[in-house]
């Protein structure tokens, strides 16, 4: 049967980027549909009635929602190429734990960095650096979180790198100064075509954030 | 499983997250040592086994620590491959199971916390929200004996909070969001769950639980004055 894969997406979404990377790693051809989040398509509302959010992966007409669930699905369906999750249950659990940690922390804390100012922003910046340092510690001396090759945690986390420049400009700080090993990891990931193709240009993301700030009346 | 397997659970008797891990182990017939944590005075061992979040539950298997209940459930299913198998082998079914487990945790249980710890308009709003979320779950179990397949599985275990915990909470709060009249299919599912020995055995002692919730709510109210 001819496989039909569609990804409903929004270009600056780090969550969408995760699925883009996973599909690229596996060499899967798919149709990429860009959504206008202020005017969601009937297809999006039909395929994700519960959350009405992107990304949505549609495989042979059946929707899979939530980015990390999509990445695991992609890994399990196309299991013979570029495995993202290890086969050992304990290593798998560790990978799931850290991907969950990225999910719980980075988006929310990062959001506070660009959405707030003054004391609130200072607190958010401090929290973000603490979070990144913990991830940096988990990476250790490994080239990737997945070990010798890109893995589940790398895919979960690297999309946020495309937002770093915007966060640094908004918060007036340098992530590289605080977490040099993490930035080295990010640049290593960006050497991979699957990642480079899936992440937007950092300046473009910054311009997008500036527009969002204007839209929400945040200085 | 060999004699040298050592399984420990750091938990808290009133936590639905902790209860679901114990239920999974009991269903699979895996012996474990249970360590009750006092959350107001966390043990050094708990902090050692979960330094990042310092929360329960944590599963420790032969010295290896696994925190986060949903991660633990998948680990249990992958490590002990006897019945009941909690997650299907089919990737799409697995994706759907993970979706609903995440929905329960990130939406229903999260909104339930708001219901417990807010008052007035904010609480009314949270009650409306959780009712809508429960309706989605009701729709998901409609016409099915279990959330998953032919027997108790991953989502049934994650939804176990509906069997005892949620009813106790709403009684302590003096609200009535969750009734057989409003959620006939979930209530039917609860009746089937109660027929499973291990589920029935994992009943939270009701009076103890009501007292616990009331004490916590009172402490919260006086702290926020």
PDB file of C-alpha atoms in Angstrom, chain A residues 110-211:
ATOM      1  CA  UNK A 110      11.491  30.142  27.630  1.00  0.00           C
ATOM      2  CA  UNK A 111       8.081  31.716  27.106  1.00  0.00           C
ATOM      3  CA  UNK A 112       8.468  33.723  30.272  1.00  0.00           C
ATOM      4  CA  UNK A 113      11.838  35.023  29.074  1.00  0.00           C
ATOM      5  CA  UNK A 114      10.346  36.737  26.017  1.00  0.00           C
ATOM      6  CA  UNK A 115       6.942  37.587  27.480  1.00  0.00           C
ATOM      7  CA  UNK A 116       8.052  39.373  30.627  1.00  0.00           C
ATOM      8  CA  UNK A 117      10.446  42.070  31.755  1.00  0.00           C
ATOM      9  CA  UNK A 118      12.117  43.322  34.913  1.00  0.00           C
ATOM     10  CA  UNK A 119      12.134  40.973  37.904  1.00  0.00           C
ATOM     11  CA  UNK A 120       9.900  38.356  36.286  1.00  0.00           C
ATOM     12  CA  UNK A 121      12.223  38.153  33.314  1.00  0.00           C
ATOM     13  CA  UNK A 122      15.300  37.949  35.531  1.00  0.00           C
ATOM     14  CA  UNK A 123      13.722  35.008  37.364  1.00  0.00           C
ATOM     15  CA  UNK A 124      12.802  33.325  34.075  1.00  0.00           C
ATOM     16  CA  UNK A 125      16.332  33.735  32.719  1.00  0.00           C
ATOM     17  CA  UNK A 126      17.814  32.237  35.866  1.00  0.00           C
ATOM     18  CA  UNK A 127      15.413  29.281  35.679  1.00  0.00           C
ATOM     19  CA  UNK A 128      16.146  28.747  32.001  1.00  0.00           C
ATOM     20  CA  UNK A 129      19.894  28.642  32.573  1.00  0.00           C
ATOM     21  CA  UNK A 130      19.434  26.210  35.481  1.00  0.00           C
ATOM     22  CA  UNK A 131      17.309  23.974  33.261  1.00  0.00           C
ATOM     23  CA  UNK A 132      19.815  24.115  30.410  1.00  0.00           C
ATOM     24  CA  UNK A 133      22.702  23.392  32.778  1.00  0.00           C
ATOM     25  CA  UNK A 134      20.933  20.298  34.065  1.00  0.00           C
ATOM     26  CA  UNK A 135      20.470  19.086  30.499  1.00  0.00           C
ATOM     27  CA  UNK A 136      24.089  19.907  29.767  1.00  0.00           C
ATOM     28  CA  UNK A 137      25.080  17.760  32.751  1.00  0.00           C
ATOM     29  CA  UNK A 138      22.932  14.887  31.459  1.00  0.00           C
ATOM     30  CA  UNK A 139      24.616  15.156  28.055  1.00  0.00           C
ATOM     31  CA  UNK A 140      28.037  14.861  29.687  1.00  0.00           C
ATOM     32  CA  UNK A 141      30.751  13.921  27.241  1.00  0.00           C
ATOM     33  CA  UNK A 142      28.437  12.170  24.800  1.00  0.00           C
ATOM     34  CA  UNK A 143      28.222  13.652  21.307  1.00  0.00           C
ATOM     35  CA  UNK A 144      24.412  13.343  21.478  1.00  0.00           C
ATOM     36  CA  UNK A 145      21.903  12.646  24.232  1.00  0.00           C
ATOM     37  CA  UNK A 146      21.277   9.433  22.294  1.00  0.00           C
ATOM     38  CA  UNK A 147      24.961   8.480  22.525  1.00  0.00           C
ATOM     39  CA  UNK A 148      26.861   8.136  19.280  1.00  0.00           C
ATOM     40  CA  UNK A 149      23.877   9.069  17.149  1.00  0.00           C
ATOM     41  CA  UNK A 150      20.875  11.408  17.286  1.00  0.00           C
ATOM     42  CA  UNK A 151      18.230  10.031  19.604  1.00  0.00           C
ATOM     43  CA  UNK A 152      14.847  10.752  21.091  1.00  0.00           C
ATOM     44  CA  UNK A 153      16.015  13.409  23.548  1.00  0.00           C
ATOM     45  CA  UNK A 154      18.072  15.175  20.864  1.00  0.00           C
ATOM     46  CA  UNK A 155      14.975  15.318  18.635  1.00  0.00           C
ATOM     47  CA  UNK A 156      12.834  16.526  21.546  1.00  0.00           C
ATOM     48  CA  UNK A 157      15.254  19.266  22.545  1.00  0.00           C
ATOM     49  CA  UNK A 158      17.130  20.584  19.476  1.00  0.00           C
ATOM     50  CA  UNK A 159      14.125  22.503  18.041  1.00  0.00           C
ATOM     51  CA  UNK A 160      14.372  24.947  20.940  1.00  0.00           C
ATOM     52  CA  UNK A 161      17.852  25.920  19.720  1.00  0.00           C
ATOM     53  CA  UNK A 162      16.172  27.805  16.883  1.00  0.00           C
ATOM     54  CA  UNK A 163      14.585  30.012  19.557  1.00  0.00           C
ATOM     55  CA  UNK A 164      17.810  30.698  21.492  1.00  0.00           C
ATOM     56  CA  UNK A 165      18.829  33.797  19.520  1.00  0.00           C
ATOM     57  CA  UNK A 166      15.378  35.355  20.060  1.00  0.00           C
ATOM     58  CA  UNK A 167      15.494  34.550  23.788  1.00  0.00           C
ATOM     59  CA  UNK A 168      19.020  35.975  24.082  1.00  0.00           C
ATOM     60  CA  UNK A 169      17.991  39.211  22.372  1.00  0.00           C
ATOM     61  CA  UNK A 170      14.807  39.554  24.443  1.00  0.00           C
ATOM     62  CA  UNK A 171      16.574  38.757  27.671  1.00  0.00           C
ATOM     63  CA  UNK A 172      19.887  40.391  26.887  1.00  0.00           C
ATOM     64  CA  UNK A 173      22.033  37.428  27.852  1.00  0.00           C
ATOM     65  CA  UNK A 174      24.201  34.768  26.256  1.00  0.00           C
ATOM     66  CA  UNK A 175      23.251  31.115  26.518  1.00  0.00           C
ATOM     67  CA  UNK A 176      26.611  30.054  25.049  1.00  0.00           C
ATOM     68  CA  UNK A 177      28.472  31.877  27.820  1.00  0.00           C
ATOM     69  CA  UNK A 178      26.580  29.846  30.433  1.00  0.00           C
ATOM     70  CA  UNK A 179      26.285  26.524  28.600  1.00  0.00           C
ATOM     71  CA  UNK A 180      29.086  26.172  26.074  1.00  0.00           C
ATOM     72  CA  UNK A 181      28.877  22.365  25.887  1.00  0.00           C
ATOM     73  CA  UNK A 182      25.177  22.555  25.123  1.00  0.00           C
ATOM     74  CA  UNK A 183      25.763  25.007  22.277  1.00  0.00           C
ATOM     75  CA  UNK A 184      28.501  22.716  20.947  1.00  0.00           C
ATOM     76  CA  UNK A 185      25.933  19.878  20.999  1.00  0.00           C
ATOM     77  CA  UNK A 186      23.384  22.058  19.214  1.00  0.00           C
ATOM     78  CA  UNK A 187      25.852  22.976  16.480  1.00  0.00           C
ATOM     79  CA  UNK A 188      26.755  19.299  16.113  1.00  0.00           C
ATOM     80  CA  UNK A 189      23.067  18.479  15.611  1.00  0.00           C
ATOM     81  CA  UNK A 190      22.745  21.290  13.068  1.00  0.00           C
ATOM     82  CA  UNK A 191      25.427  19.532  10.985  1.00  0.00           C
ATOM     83  CA  UNK A 192      22.858  16.847  10.307  1.00  0.00           C
ATOM     84  CA  UNK A 193      20.715  17.470   7.252  1.00  0.00           C
ATOM     85  CA  UNK A 194      17.559  16.217   8.997  1.00  0.00           C
ATOM     86  CA  UNK A 195      17.975  18.890  11.675  1.00  0.00           C
ATOM     87  CA  UNK A 196      19.248  21.732   9.476  1.00  0.00           C
ATOM     88  CA  UNK A 197      16.332  21.258   7.058  1.00  0.00           C
ATOM     89  CA  UNK A 198      13.780  21.184   9.893  1.00  0.00           C
ATOM     90  CA  UNK A 199      14.756  24.237  11.916  1.00  0.00           C
ATOM     91  CA  UNK A 200      13.933  27.762  10.768  1.00  0.00           C
ATOM     92  CA  UNK A 201      16.466  30.547  10.611  1.00  0.00           C
ATOM     93  CA  UNK A 202      17.049  32.074  14.065  1.00  0.00           C
ATOM     94  CA  UNK A 203      16.636  35.657  12.824  1.00  0.00           C
ATOM     95  CA  UNK A 204      13.296  34.698  11.295  1.00  0.00           C
ATOM     96  CA  UNK A 205      12.208  33.291  14.658  1.00  0.00           C
ATOM     97  CA  UNK A 206      13.302  36.508  16.383  1.00  0.00           C
ATOM     98  CA  UNK A 207      11.264  38.592  13.918  1.00  0.00           C
ATOM     99  CA  UNK A 208       8.302  36.330  14.646  1.00  0.00           C
ATOM    100  CA  UNK A 209       8.727  36.822  18.418  1.00  0.00           C
ATOM    101  CA  UNK A 210       8.887  40.592  17.950  1.00  0.00           C
ATOM    102  CA  UNK A 211       5.614  40.451  16.026  1.00  0.00           C
TER     103      UNK A 211
END
